[in-house]
XYZ file of C-alpha atoms in Angstrom:
776
model
C -141.232 -104.780 -127.511
C -143.703 -106.835 -129.512
C -142.490 -105.205 -132.729
C -138.948 -106.134 -131.805
C -139.860 -109.784 -131.241
C -141.792 -109.943 -134.481
C -138.788 -108.552 -136.304
C -136.522 -111.149 -134.724
C -138.958 -113.942 -135.653
C -138.838 -112.744 -139.242
C -135.036 -112.821 -139.205
C -134.974 -116.308 -137.669
C -137.389 -117.643 -140.264
C -135.169 -116.263 -143.006
C -132.138 -117.966 -141.383
C -134.135 -121.225 -141.262
C -134.948 -120.729 -144.921
C -131.246 -120.462 -145.752
C -130.199 -123.231 -143.340
C -133.078 -125.751 -143.051
C -130.682 -128.122 -141.176
C -131.656 -126.119 -138.095
C -135.078 -127.770 -138.482
C -133.521 -131.188 -139.263
C -134.178 -130.713 -142.967
C -131.789 -130.520 -145.935
C -133.874 -129.068 -148.751
C -134.193 -125.327 -149.423
C -135.203 -123.064 -152.351
C -132.972 -120.230 -151.172
C -131.197 -118.603 -154.097
C -127.816 -116.882 -153.986
C -129.446 -113.443 -154.153
C -131.804 -114.306 -151.330
C -128.976 -115.630 -149.190
C -126.967 -112.444 -149.747
C -129.783 -110.499 -148.043
C -129.938 -113.054 -145.202
C -126.159 -112.888 -144.777
C -126.378 -109.093 -144.312
C -129.028 -109.610 -141.619
C -126.819 -112.098 -139.759
C -123.813 -109.812 -139.947
C -125.921 -106.849 -138.947
C -127.084 -108.679 -135.853
C -123.494 -109.787 -135.152
C -124.523 -113.395 -134.580
C -122.587 -115.050 -137.422
C -120.331 -117.107 -135.065
C -123.274 -118.316 -132.996
C -125.269 -119.251 -136.103
C -122.219 -121.082 -137.583
C -121.660 -123.114 -134.430
C -125.352 -123.899 -134.155
C -125.444 -125.113 -137.762
C -122.529 -127.479 -137.193
C -124.201 -128.869 -134.090
C -127.312 -129.658 -136.119
C -125.259 -131.105 -139.013
C -123.499 -133.432 -136.601
C -126.855 -134.395 -135.053
C -128.394 -135.095 -138.471
C -125.428 -137.230 -139.543
C -125.510 -139.139 -136.281
C -129.269 -139.753 -136.250
C -130.058 -140.231 -139.926
C -127.084 -140.663 -142.296
C -124.843 -143.027 -140.303
C -127.604 -145.440 -139.181
C -128.966 -145.590 -142.705
C -125.478 -146.344 -144.074
C -124.595 -149.082 -141.559
C -128.046 -150.675 -141.798
C -127.017 -152.212 -145.136
C -123.919 -153.891 -143.648
C -125.609 -157.178 -142.851
C -123.609 -160.415 -142.776
C -124.369 -161.594 -146.330
C -123.290 -165.149 -147.132
C -123.507 -164.721 -150.901
C -120.736 -162.673 -152.487
C -123.043 -161.153 -155.128
C -125.480 -159.967 -152.443
C -122.621 -158.425 -150.485
C -121.421 -156.676 -153.633
C -124.848 -155.118 -154.193
C -125.294 -154.120 -150.536
C -121.981 -152.267 -150.424
C -122.688 -150.520 -153.720
C -126.120 -149.458 -152.483
C -124.746 -148.224 -149.119
C -122.082 -146.079 -150.795
C -124.571 -144.668 -153.329
C -127.012 -143.673 -150.578
C -124.223 -142.123 -148.507
C -122.957 -140.180 -151.487
C -126.446 -138.944 -152.263
C -126.981 -137.870 -148.620
C -123.683 -136.025 -148.621
C -124.626 -134.333 -151.910
C -127.846 -133.048 -150.331
C -125.747 -131.003 -147.937
C -124.075 -129.053 -150.771
C -126.542 -126.039 -150.846
C -126.277 -125.676 -147.089
C -122.474 -126.004 -147.223
C -122.342 -123.382 -149.976
C -124.212 -120.847 -147.776
C -122.242 -121.931 -144.724
C -118.992 -121.191 -146.487
C -120.048 -117.555 -147.002
C -121.131 -117.370 -143.377
C -117.806 -118.743 -142.126
C -115.873 -116.192 -144.185
C -117.670 -113.424 -142.311
C -116.588 -114.823 -138.943
C -113.579 -113.096 -137.495
C -112.365 -115.786 -135.073
C -110.608 -117.904 -137.758
C -111.597 -121.023 -135.833
C -110.719 -124.347 -137.558
C -113.717 -126.393 -138.639
C -113.186 -129.827 -137.126
C -109.482 -129.359 -137.623
C -109.837 -128.238 -141.225
C -109.520 -124.748 -142.795
C -112.511 -124.908 -145.163
C -116.101 -125.924 -144.737
C -116.152 -128.843 -147.224
C -113.116 -130.540 -145.656
C -114.519 -129.969 -142.204
C -117.826 -131.544 -143.234
C -116.077 -134.609 -144.651
C -114.058 -134.920 -141.473
C -117.260 -134.777 -139.449
C -118.892 -137.326 -141.740
C -115.985 -139.760 -141.329
C -115.874 -139.341 -137.583
C -119.609 -139.874 -137.224
C -119.613 -142.998 -139.420
C -116.617 -144.561 -137.700
C -118.086 -143.837 -134.275
C -120.924 -146.248 -135.114
C -118.790 -148.926 -136.771
C -120.515 -152.363 -136.580
C -118.553 -155.534 -135.785
C -119.080 -157.310 -139.129
C -118.711 -154.305 -141.444
C -115.774 -155.955 -143.271
C -117.834 -158.854 -144.664
C -119.663 -157.120 -147.510
C -116.643 -154.894 -148.257
C -114.599 -158.071 -148.702
C -117.289 -159.527 -151.003
C -117.291 -156.327 -153.057
C -113.540 -156.294 -153.674
C -113.267 -160.046 -154.073
C -115.731 -160.052 -156.985
C -114.082 -156.980 -158.482
C -110.561 -158.407 -158.280
C -111.660 -161.711 -159.759
C -113.096 -159.881 -162.774
C -109.947 -157.800 -163.136
C -107.616 -160.788 -162.764
C -109.494 -162.700 -165.484
C -110.142 -159.692 -167.738
C -108.600 -161.147 -170.895
C -108.876 -164.840 -170.174
C -112.277 -165.494 -171.796
C -112.089 -163.005 -174.650
C -112.140 -165.744 -177.280
C -114.355 -168.320 -175.562
C -117.592 -169.672 -176.898
C -121.033 -168.825 -175.548
C -121.393 -172.064 -173.611
C -118.279 -171.501 -171.502
C -118.411 -170.267 -167.907
C -116.880 -166.816 -167.389
C -114.154 -167.106 -164.733
C -114.570 -163.453 -163.831
C -118.212 -163.247 -162.708
C -118.934 -167.041 -162.761
C -121.948 -166.617 -165.069
C -122.472 -168.281 -168.431
C -120.362 -166.429 -170.943
C -123.510 -165.359 -172.791
C -124.758 -163.682 -169.558
C -121.380 -162.240 -168.568
C -121.800 -159.499 -165.988
C -118.161 -158.349 -165.868
C -118.774 -154.983 -167.603
C -121.426 -154.029 -165.048
C -119.182 -155.102 -162.159
C -116.291 -153.005 -163.500
C -118.544 -149.957 -163.944
C -119.998 -150.255 -160.417
C -116.559 -150.906 -159.009
C -115.048 -147.710 -160.455
C -118.103 -145.602 -159.632
C -118.171 -146.759 -156.007
C -114.457 -146.150 -155.482
C -114.783 -142.670 -157.031
C -117.516 -141.758 -154.572
C -115.500 -143.079 -151.638
C -112.479 -141.089 -152.785
C -114.561 -137.899 -153.029
C -115.850 -138.470 -149.526
C -112.259 -139.249 -148.394
C -113.535 -142.535 -146.960
C -111.648 -145.019 -149.118
C -108.597 -145.443 -146.858
C -110.517 -145.242 -143.571
C -113.309 -147.605 -144.566
C -111.671 -150.147 -146.878
C -107.930 -149.859 -146.229
C -107.593 -152.774 -143.767
C -110.073 -154.921 -145.712
C -108.141 -154.331 -148.922
C -104.863 -155.119 -147.198
C -106.178 -158.380 -145.711
C -107.820 -159.411 -148.969
C -104.740 -158.742 -151.082
C -102.534 -160.553 -148.586
C -104.781 -163.606 -148.874
C -104.576 -163.400 -152.679
C -100.808 -163.086 -152.494
C -100.584 -166.193 -150.307
C -102.884 -168.258 -152.531
C -101.056 -167.104 -155.667
C -97.689 -168.067 -154.144
C -99.022 -171.470 -153.078
C -100.453 -172.118 -156.532
C -97.333 -170.987 -158.393
C -94.512 -172.231 -156.221
C -95.459 -175.368 -154.289
C -93.182 -178.314 -155.188
C -91.145 -176.589 -157.897
C -87.578 -175.708 -156.968
C -85.752 -175.582 -160.293
C -87.210 -172.239 -161.395
C -86.876 -168.813 -159.777
C -90.298 -167.330 -158.973
C -89.380 -163.929 -157.561
C -89.447 -162.156 -160.935
C -92.831 -163.687 -161.802
C -94.277 -162.716 -158.420
C -92.940 -159.162 -158.618
C -94.320 -158.826 -162.127
C -97.721 -160.165 -160.984
C -97.741 -157.702 -158.092
C -97.046 -154.798 -160.446
C -99.242 -155.715 -163.389
C -102.208 -157.165 -161.530
C -102.384 -156.160 -157.880
C -100.912 -152.626 -158.069
C -102.723 -151.913 -161.330
C -105.996 -152.892 -159.662
C -105.194 -150.747 -156.621
C -104.287 -147.804 -158.857
C -107.688 -148.041 -160.533
C -109.311 -148.046 -157.088
C -107.545 -144.826 -156.079
C -107.884 -143.176 -159.469
C -111.549 -143.959 -160.276
C -110.749 -146.406 -163.057
C -107.667 -144.735 -164.513
C -104.629 -146.985 -164.958
C -102.201 -144.158 -164.136
C -102.336 -141.929 -161.053
C -102.420 -138.158 -161.625
C -98.883 -136.801 -161.421
C -100.000 -133.679 -159.549
C -101.943 -135.405 -156.765
C -99.325 -136.146 -154.138
C -101.816 -137.678 -151.720
C -102.840 -140.406 -154.154
C -99.240 -141.008 -155.239
C -98.155 -141.304 -151.611
C -101.017 -143.661 -150.739
C -100.254 -145.962 -153.675
C -96.539 -145.898 -152.890
C -97.091 -146.866 -149.256
C -99.498 -149.622 -150.256
C -96.945 -151.060 -152.710
C -94.197 -150.955 -150.121
C -96.389 -152.800 -147.625
C -97.525 -155.427 -150.158
C -93.995 -155.951 -151.518
C -92.761 -156.782 -148.025
C -95.661 -159.146 -147.517
C -94.948 -160.829 -150.847
C -91.319 -161.468 -149.875
C -92.337 -162.521 -146.378
C -94.970 -165.030 -147.557
C -92.753 -166.472 -150.260
C -89.829 -166.837 -147.874
C -92.004 -168.597 -145.253
C -93.221 -171.055 -147.914
C -89.669 -171.777 -149.035
C -88.487 -172.168 -145.430
C -91.142 -174.839 -144.914
C -89.838 -176.582 -148.054
C -86.148 -175.965 -147.318
C -85.308 -179.556 -146.367
C -86.569 -180.808 -149.750
C -84.820 -177.921 -151.486
C -81.518 -178.915 -149.865
C -81.939 -182.599 -150.771
C -82.444 -181.649 -154.413
C -79.535 -179.178 -154.512
C -77.909 -178.148 -156.921
C -80.970 -178.709 -159.123
C -82.858 -176.514 -156.654
C -80.350 -173.634 -156.811
C -82.950 -171.141 -158.233
C -85.054 -171.646 -155.098
C -81.978 -171.068 -152.908
C -81.224 -167.879 -154.853
C -84.776 -166.701 -154.177
C -84.414 -167.336 -150.450
C -81.079 -165.517 -150.436
C -82.694 -162.469 -152.033
C -85.716 -162.530 -149.702
C -83.696 -162.923 -146.500
C -82.174 -159.514 -147.144
C -85.653 -158.015 -147.396
C -87.313 -159.785 -144.428
C -86.596 -160.638 -140.798
C -86.974 -164.422 -141.126
C -83.338 -165.423 -140.608
C -83.887 -166.863 -137.116
C -87.090 -168.614 -138.296
C -85.133 -170.280 -141.094
C -82.452 -171.541 -138.689
C -84.986 -172.907 -136.206
C -87.282 -174.604 -138.734
C -84.466 -176.155 -140.771
C -82.777 -177.467 -137.638
C -86.076 -179.062 -136.544
C -86.575 -180.547 -140.025
C -83.105 -182.085 -140.002
C -83.627 -183.573 -136.522
C -87.093 -184.932 -137.346
C -86.484 -186.322 -140.826
C -82.807 -187.233 -140.788
C -81.333 -187.833 -137.358
C -82.921 -191.099 -136.255
C -81.943 -194.799 -136.456
C -84.173 -195.404 -139.492
C -81.834 -193.446 -141.789
C -78.582 -195.014 -143.001
C -75.366 -193.171 -142.261
C -74.464 -192.727 -145.974
C -77.859 -191.094 -146.507
C -77.281 -188.771 -143.556
C -73.853 -187.851 -144.965
C -75.345 -187.173 -148.394
C -77.960 -184.888 -146.877
C -75.315 -183.202 -144.715
C -73.120 -182.548 -147.756
C -76.096 -181.104 -149.650
C -76.890 -178.929 -146.627
C -73.317 -177.588 -146.570
C -73.384 -176.791 -150.296
C -76.853 -175.199 -150.268
C -76.327 -173.100 -147.125
C -72.877 -172.011 -148.296
C -74.554 -170.708 -151.463
C -77.331 -169.145 -149.426
C -74.980 -167.397 -147.020
C -71.255 -167.452 -147.792
C -70.296 -166.317 -144.283
C -71.284 -169.760 -142.952
C -73.108 -168.487 -139.872
C -76.439 -170.148 -140.740
C -74.620 -173.357 -141.672
C -72.773 -173.413 -138.365
C -75.986 -172.866 -136.397
C -78.209 -175.295 -138.287
C -75.818 -178.261 -138.506
C -74.841 -178.502 -134.818
C -77.301 -181.385 -134.173
C -76.134 -183.164 -137.327
C -72.497 -183.033 -136.262
C -73.360 -184.227 -132.791
C -75.429 -187.113 -134.139
C -72.768 -188.219 -136.639
C -70.158 -188.160 -133.883
C -72.154 -190.822 -132.015
C -72.635 -193.143 -135.007
C -70.034 -195.862 -135.127
C -69.899 -196.209 -138.916
C -69.607 -192.494 -139.739
C -65.866 -192.466 -140.335
C -65.935 -195.544 -142.517
C -68.820 -194.140 -144.552
C -66.938 -190.881 -145.106
C -63.723 -192.620 -146.104
C -65.594 -195.036 -148.396
C -67.273 -192.111 -150.124
C -63.922 -190.333 -150.519
C -62.537 -193.226 -152.552
C -65.620 -194.317 -154.470
C -65.554 -194.349 -158.237
C -68.224 -192.849 -160.476
C -70.034 -189.556 -160.743
C -72.321 -190.364 -157.800
C -69.608 -189.985 -155.167
C -69.849 -186.390 -153.985
C -66.898 -186.602 -151.605
C -64.642 -188.114 -154.290
C -65.594 -185.178 -156.541
C -64.919 -182.786 -153.687
C -61.502 -184.335 -153.146
C -60.575 -183.923 -156.813
C -61.972 -180.384 -156.773
C -59.835 -179.546 -153.745
C -56.733 -180.769 -155.525
C -57.516 -178.613 -158.567
C -58.207 -175.544 -156.473
C -55.104 -176.096 -154.348
C -52.902 -175.418 -157.374
C -54.341 -171.933 -157.784
C -54.603 -171.104 -154.082
C -51.421 -169.070 -153.912
C -52.482 -166.949 -156.874
C -55.707 -165.819 -155.198
C -55.688 -162.563 -153.295
C -58.473 -161.323 -151.085
C -60.264 -158.334 -152.573
C -60.373 -155.795 -149.708
C -63.160 -153.826 -151.391
C -65.421 -156.946 -151.424
C -65.196 -157.508 -147.675
C -68.569 -158.035 -145.984
C -69.008 -158.021 -142.196
C -70.384 -161.077 -140.435
C -74.110 -161.146 -139.596
C -75.092 -159.926 -136.133
C -75.870 -163.496 -134.961
C -72.330 -164.760 -135.767
C -70.341 -166.320 -132.918
C -67.630 -163.756 -132.050
C -65.332 -166.523 -130.740
C -64.972 -168.022 -134.238
C -62.774 -166.339 -136.806
C -64.840 -165.455 -139.868
C -61.996 -166.457 -142.226
C -61.834 -169.920 -140.648
C -65.587 -170.292 -140.989
C -65.545 -169.375 -144.664
C -62.432 -171.451 -145.457
C -63.854 -174.750 -144.210
C -64.673 -176.964 -147.165
C -66.962 -180.002 -147.049
C -64.211 -182.490 -146.185
C -62.900 -180.202 -143.443
C -66.349 -179.971 -141.910
C -66.666 -183.752 -141.917
C -63.217 -184.117 -140.326
C -64.123 -181.484 -137.741
C -67.026 -183.642 -136.630
C -64.358 -185.676 -134.842
C -61.706 -182.986 -134.580
C -58.872 -185.252 -135.738
C -57.346 -186.093 -139.110
C -55.684 -189.175 -137.622
C -58.994 -190.997 -137.180
C -59.844 -190.536 -140.875
C -56.365 -191.499 -142.045
C -56.396 -194.636 -139.874
C -59.814 -195.594 -141.250
C -58.517 -195.093 -144.766
C -55.589 -197.373 -143.960
C -58.036 -200.013 -142.782
C -60.247 -199.611 -145.837
C -57.262 -199.701 -148.174
C -55.990 -202.850 -146.462
C -59.388 -204.503 -146.860
C -59.462 -203.661 -150.576
C -55.906 -204.812 -151.201
C -56.482 -208.122 -149.415
C -59.914 -208.786 -150.920
C -59.087 -208.223 -154.603
C -57.502 -210.966 -156.625
C -56.424 -208.398 -159.219
C -55.348 -205.132 -157.623
C -55.567 -201.860 -159.580
C -52.595 -200.132 -157.951
C -52.754 -197.185 -160.357
C -56.222 -196.275 -159.156
C -55.212 -196.625 -155.506
C -52.111 -194.497 -156.037
C -54.250 -191.804 -157.698
C -56.569 -191.668 -154.686
C -53.613 -191.688 -152.329
C -52.060 -188.687 -154.051
C -55.334 -186.792 -153.765
C -55.562 -187.661 -150.069
C -51.964 -186.583 -149.500
C -52.826 -183.136 -150.856
C -55.761 -182.977 -148.439
C -54.290 -184.556 -145.274
C -50.537 -184.190 -145.741
C -47.846 -186.637 -146.820
C -46.655 -187.556 -143.332
C -50.127 -188.773 -142.362
C -50.300 -191.165 -145.326
C -46.737 -192.505 -145.426
C -47.921 -195.888 -144.107
C -50.350 -196.185 -147.025
C -47.500 -195.621 -149.500
C -45.633 -198.532 -147.943
C -48.756 -200.706 -148.174
C -49.049 -200.061 -151.920
C -45.318 -200.686 -152.314
C -45.788 -204.052 -150.555
C -48.314 -205.016 -153.253
C -45.905 -204.371 -156.119
C -43.008 -205.957 -154.196
C -45.121 -209.062 -153.512
C -45.678 -209.607 -157.249
C -41.953 -209.473 -157.879
C -41.065 -211.742 -154.932
C -43.735 -214.282 -155.905
C -42.288 -214.466 -159.412
C -38.777 -215.072 -158.035
C -39.909 -217.740 -155.531
C -41.857 -219.616 -158.205
C -38.582 -219.965 -160.111
C -36.756 -221.424 -157.053
C -35.925 -225.089 -157.759
C -36.179 -225.978 -154.059
C -39.769 -224.766 -154.047
C -40.896 -226.393 -157.292
C -41.408 -229.797 -155.648
C -43.990 -228.342 -153.277
C -46.023 -226.752 -156.081
C -47.057 -229.916 -157.861
C -50.543 -230.216 -156.345
C -51.315 -226.529 -156.106
C -49.669 -223.139 -156.523
C -49.705 -220.107 -154.236
C -49.156 -216.357 -154.396
C -48.439 -214.600 -151.135
C -49.142 -210.985 -150.228
C -46.048 -210.038 -148.212
C -46.868 -207.231 -145.804
C -44.613 -205.005 -143.727
C -46.216 -205.649 -140.356
C -45.389 -202.324 -138.722
C -47.031 -200.323 -141.538
C -50.301 -202.240 -141.909
C -53.253 -201.875 -139.568
C -53.676 -204.645 -136.959
C -55.531 -207.756 -138.113
C -58.364 -209.418 -136.284
C -57.103 -212.276 -134.203
C -58.531 -215.519 -135.590
C -57.166 -219.018 -135.169
C -57.140 -221.559 -138.004
C -55.109 -224.778 -138.227
C -54.375 -225.573 -141.875
C -54.062 -229.121 -143.336
C -50.588 -230.582 -143.103
C -49.820 -230.435 -146.832
C -50.702 -226.728 -146.882
C -48.418 -226.067 -143.929
C -45.562 -227.900 -145.679
C -46.130 -225.779 -148.752
C -46.042 -222.563 -146.675
C -42.878 -223.717 -144.875
C -41.160 -224.293 -148.213
C -42.310 -220.859 -149.383
C -40.887 -219.333 -146.163
C -37.499 -221.001 -146.681
C -37.317 -219.734 -150.271
C -38.196 -216.230 -149.015
C -35.502 -216.423 -146.297
C -32.983 -217.515 -148.882
C -33.997 -214.587 -151.039
C -34.124 -211.915 -148.267
C -31.436 -213.110 -145.923
C -32.287 -211.992 -142.370
C -36.059 -211.644 -142.906
C -38.778 -214.278 -142.454
C -42.568 -214.664 -142.849
C -45.352 -214.937 -140.261
C -48.377 -216.418 -142.005
C -51.979 -215.289 -141.452
C -53.781 -218.469 -142.497
C -57.310 -217.004 -142.140
C -56.681 -214.268 -144.769
C -56.765 -214.422 -148.536
C -58.733 -216.339 -151.213
C -58.494 -219.938 -152.390
C -59.393 -221.144 -155.880
C -60.607 -224.739 -155.669
C -62.044 -227.242 -158.118
C -64.680 -229.678 -156.877
C -65.854 -232.768 -158.785
C -69.342 -233.952 -157.916
C -70.253 -236.946 -159.986
C -70.124 -235.726 -163.561
C -70.133 -232.046 -162.574
C -67.251 -229.732 -161.823
C -67.346 -226.555 -159.733
C -64.665 -223.868 -159.867
C -65.035 -221.774 -156.724
C -63.221 -218.943 -154.996
C -63.664 -219.230 -151.226
C -62.053 -218.162 -148.001
C -59.162 -220.222 -146.491
C -61.554 -221.288 -143.738
C -64.090 -222.822 -146.163
C -61.313 -224.356 -148.240
C -59.896 -226.044 -145.114
C -63.320 -227.410 -144.143
C -63.945 -229.027 -147.553
C -60.402 -230.428 -147.693
C -61.073 -232.313 -144.480
C -64.240 -233.756 -146.008
C -62.100 -234.893 -148.966
C -60.047 -237.099 -146.657
C -62.963 -238.203 -144.480
C -66.608 -237.988 -145.723
C -68.210 -237.621 -142.271
C -67.290 -235.221 -139.434
C -68.749 -234.030 -136.211
C -68.331 -230.377 -135.155
C -66.228 -231.486 -132.184
C -63.844 -233.377 -134.476
C -63.473 -230.400 -136.811
C -62.921 -228.220 -133.757
C -60.046 -230.447 -132.686
C -58.242 -230.437 -136.037
C -58.951 -226.817 -137.105
C -58.607 -225.144 -133.655
C -61.684 -223.032 -134.347
C -64.539 -222.449 -131.832
C -67.591 -224.637 -132.429
C -69.971 -221.676 -132.712
C -67.949 -220.252 -135.600
C -67.695 -223.666 -137.248
C -71.454 -224.153 -137.055
C -72.020 -220.754 -138.657
C -69.480 -221.096 -141.445
C -70.217 -224.675 -142.515
C -73.614 -223.478 -143.699
C -71.830 -222.189 -146.802
C -71.205 -225.725 -148.020
C -74.691 -226.739 -146.945
C -76.156 -223.990 -149.120
C -74.073 -225.284 -152.021
C -75.545 -228.765 -151.536
C -72.114 -230.318 -150.999
C -72.340 -231.016 -147.263
C -75.477 -232.172 -145.438
C -76.273 -232.344 -141.707
C -76.854 -236.037 -140.969
C -77.826 -235.384 -137.361
C -77.299 -232.618 -134.851
C -73.744 -231.267 -135.307
C -72.832 -234.240 -137.572
C -72.127 -233.491 -141.219
C -71.576 -235.769 -144.205
C -70.248 -235.205 -147.723
C -73.004 -235.493 -150.332
C -72.163 -237.949 -153.161
C -72.584 -237.148 -156.852
C -76.088 -238.676 -157.265
C -77.474 -236.717 -154.339
C -76.021 -233.536 -155.675
C -77.898 -233.968 -158.922
C -81.121 -234.340 -156.900
C -80.353 -231.448 -154.576
C -82.061 -228.089 -154.759
C -78.846 -226.438 -155.922
C -78.842 -226.051 -159.674
C -75.293 -227.290 -160.176
C -76.038 -228.167 -163.806
C -76.075 -224.428 -164.458
C -72.637 -224.005 -162.829
C -69.668 -225.057 -164.961
C -67.393 -222.257 -163.925
C -68.570 -220.063 -161.105
C -66.827 -217.710 -158.771
C -68.542 -217.705 -155.424
C -67.682 -215.159 -152.811
C -67.728 -216.229 -149.209
C -70.699 -215.080 -147.210
C -68.364 -213.090 -144.975
C -67.853 -209.581 -146.302
C -66.859 -207.937 -143.027
C -63.482 -206.345 -142.594
C -60.495 -208.588 -141.722
C -58.808 -205.596 -140.091
C -59.319 -204.454 -136.542
C -61.744 -201.524 -136.484
C -60.625 -197.982 -135.693
C -62.336 -198.380 -132.326
C -60.404 -201.574 -131.620
C -57.151 -199.959 -132.721
C -57.790 -196.996 -130.453
C -58.437 -199.348 -127.550
C -55.090 -201.013 -128.181
C -53.395 -197.607 -128.199
C -55.091 -196.664 -124.930
C -53.848 -199.878 -123.336
C -50.377 -198.289 -123.443
C -51.640 -195.816 -120.833
C -52.702 -198.604 -118.527
C -49.134 -199.303 -117.355
C -48.699 -195.632 -116.497
C -52.032 -195.492 -114.693
C -51.268 -198.617 -112.620
C -47.904 -197.102 -111.638
C -49.534 -193.829 -110.589
C -52.182 -195.511 -108.434
C -49.639 -197.882 -106.893
C -47.564 -194.959 -105.668
C -50.306 -192.387 -104.932
C -53.139 -194.705 -103.798
C -56.009 -192.739 -105.438
C -56.354 -190.035 -108.080
C -59.157 -188.069 -109.731
C -59.857 -188.281 -113.430
C -58.467 -184.776 -114.058
C -55.254 -185.527 -112.171
C -54.692 -188.781 -114.101
C -55.220 -186.907 -117.356
C -52.691 -184.202 -116.410
C -50.048 -186.742 -115.393
C -50.520 -188.768 -118.565
C -49.934 -185.631 -120.632
C -46.641 -185.105 -118.787
C -45.276 -188.651 -118.601
C -46.926 -190.526 -121.500
C -46.714 -187.855 -124.219
C -44.295 -189.967 -126.314
C -46.545 -193.025 -126.383
C -48.336 -193.959 -129.674
C -51.770 -192.375 -129.862
C -50.774 -190.077 -127.006
C -53.510 -187.565 -127.763
C -56.230 -188.604 -125.333
C -59.139 -186.376 -124.427
C -60.652 -186.220 -120.964
C -63.876 -187.828 -122.228
C -61.982 -190.662 -123.943
C -59.957 -191.325 -120.788
C -63.150 -191.374 -118.695
C -64.674 -194.030 -121.033
C -61.467 -196.107 -120.868
C -61.346 -196.002 -117.076
C -65.062 -196.843 -116.860
C -64.327 -200.043 -118.799
C -61.617 -200.878 -116.277
C -64.090 -200.285 -113.444
C -66.661 -202.600 -115.059
C -64.015 -205.325 -115.480
C -63.031 -204.904 -111.796
C -59.541 -203.700 -112.612
C -60.254 -200.344 -110.970
C -62.453 -199.085 -108.151
C -64.246 -195.716 -108.300
C -65.150 -194.114 -104.983
C -66.344 -190.509 -104.529
C -64.854 -189.495 -107.872
C -61.430 -191.049 -107.089
C -59.941 -194.068 -108.890
C -58.118 -196.794 -106.906
C -56.624 -200.179 -107.586
C -58.684 -203.029 -106.096
C -57.223 -204.739 -103.040
C -55.782 -208.137 -103.772
């Protein structure tokens, strides 16, 4: 028995000699010939499976107790990047050396495993070396410290900086700082960094630790570099496309650097190594998406400024269009742009024309970005709602439509529409170019209608009615025709023809009559001036009347003004001459409208002025009587005192009339004028416009109120017969019985506002949602 034990002890010592790991040691002098003898002993005893399993247990123990703690001990939180670089290099070198020390044992273990008949996988792998690496990875990652990423990040940051600036300092002098390693150029350390970088990555690749250990750190680092590069390259510049530059930078710099990491310094991956090719391909796919995502987010944050600068910023819009197809940021774009518009545009501090300009730029930019119009429809809802509540929106739109010069975008759009309208019938939809609407499109809206809406249509749709715009144009046209002493009818006719193409001829028939009245007035004035019966009334002054067809012009503001007697006699004579010329037609004068050319002599000075009839009447009264009180002027001119007090300041500012005491005014004589603050010596011939530049026409709102008054008779009749009615019932009955009235299209909301006014003026009573007439 003792001999048997001694023999077994001899065998065990030989096994320990071949596999010192069983004694927690790695070094052995066992040769291949010696191990062959030991292998025969193991097989002869039939214990090869037990020995194999025991060896792996001790390998795992050794890795857990010695290799892994030694490796992670170097992963301290280094503040300095250079120190972190050196620590990571040292850790990988030590790990690689420790793994290399296992090679003799693994070589013998491979022979031992081949003699085992159970075909058991080695930690999930088929061969010993792969199984060992798997065990090494698992053991290291099981002891992963919290801050392990810090020195890895330092290592790759320094390496990338050297690679990114590889050729930048090749021709610099010795006193220049190297932008790669941040040393003096004479002490440049870039070559050493590159050598260590490639050597470290090669060792990690051999140990199959590169992806597991550095993959997330590399991804985070490169993403940060992508973001900083995008910020540096693209912030504030919208007139250049950056996508091509960014894609080129990703390929030539980032992916080239990554390829060298995976291929131990080689710039091209081996064509036969599918694992490396697949790893690089997946990394590029991930980084490409992140590049598009980061760039798109930056451009979305800048989108308001991009829109304001459109079409100069079209390259930036093209970039966003390309990136939206590659990312999932569509909803983010809609939400952020809508917030930007509300915050920066839709508040009382921004003028309506500026809002309209931004709105038009938004339409153009978003139409280019997405031709289907879904994003445009979503983003501009608050803009349309806000414009609908601004009183001067319609006038601003109509003014822009008829402005001259290259700066008027709507005027250009109107001319563009006319040009495109000629070719509209020749266009055919290409069925093979059809593209479905995006998934977030409103299914209740026809896609063709959404795409067909041009800029003017979208502005009209803010209010939902062409009539409102046409009526505002009538008012604006009337203001221009009445304000100009010399009327350019050719220009007005040109705009009118463009508007007829856009809004239809029937809508603008009244405007044609208005322009015809202008030309007819010139001819009638010439004929009346030749009338011998009228010549006697034209000795002191001459007149030219604008003869308007009352039913075709917009309503005028009601203002009272009593003219001097000699002016009234002149107008009466003009009326008689007109009646003689036209037979059964007469004139109803609007004395507060028009312009008056007057000549004023002040001492040795003369002033030639163009003023309103009101101001001319005031100064004519001072010609006959040098001192007037406001009450006296009120009696002779039939104008409210408050208006008189406001308007007489015009002559005060000219230094012609002075306020002697409260509400008492006196004509300034010639000597006082020369001493006054007004520099009349500089005025020989001057044309002064009255301070009043507001419209003489009733506003669209006032006109609409007059139209709604037609309903009042119907409403009173209903409530007289039926006692009380709800808002909805009144609206239904008006649609049945008042459908032929002018302005008969009345929405429920408009009717509610009209009836609320009647309630406030005590003409109606509202009780429990029912309208009644008040009891007398």
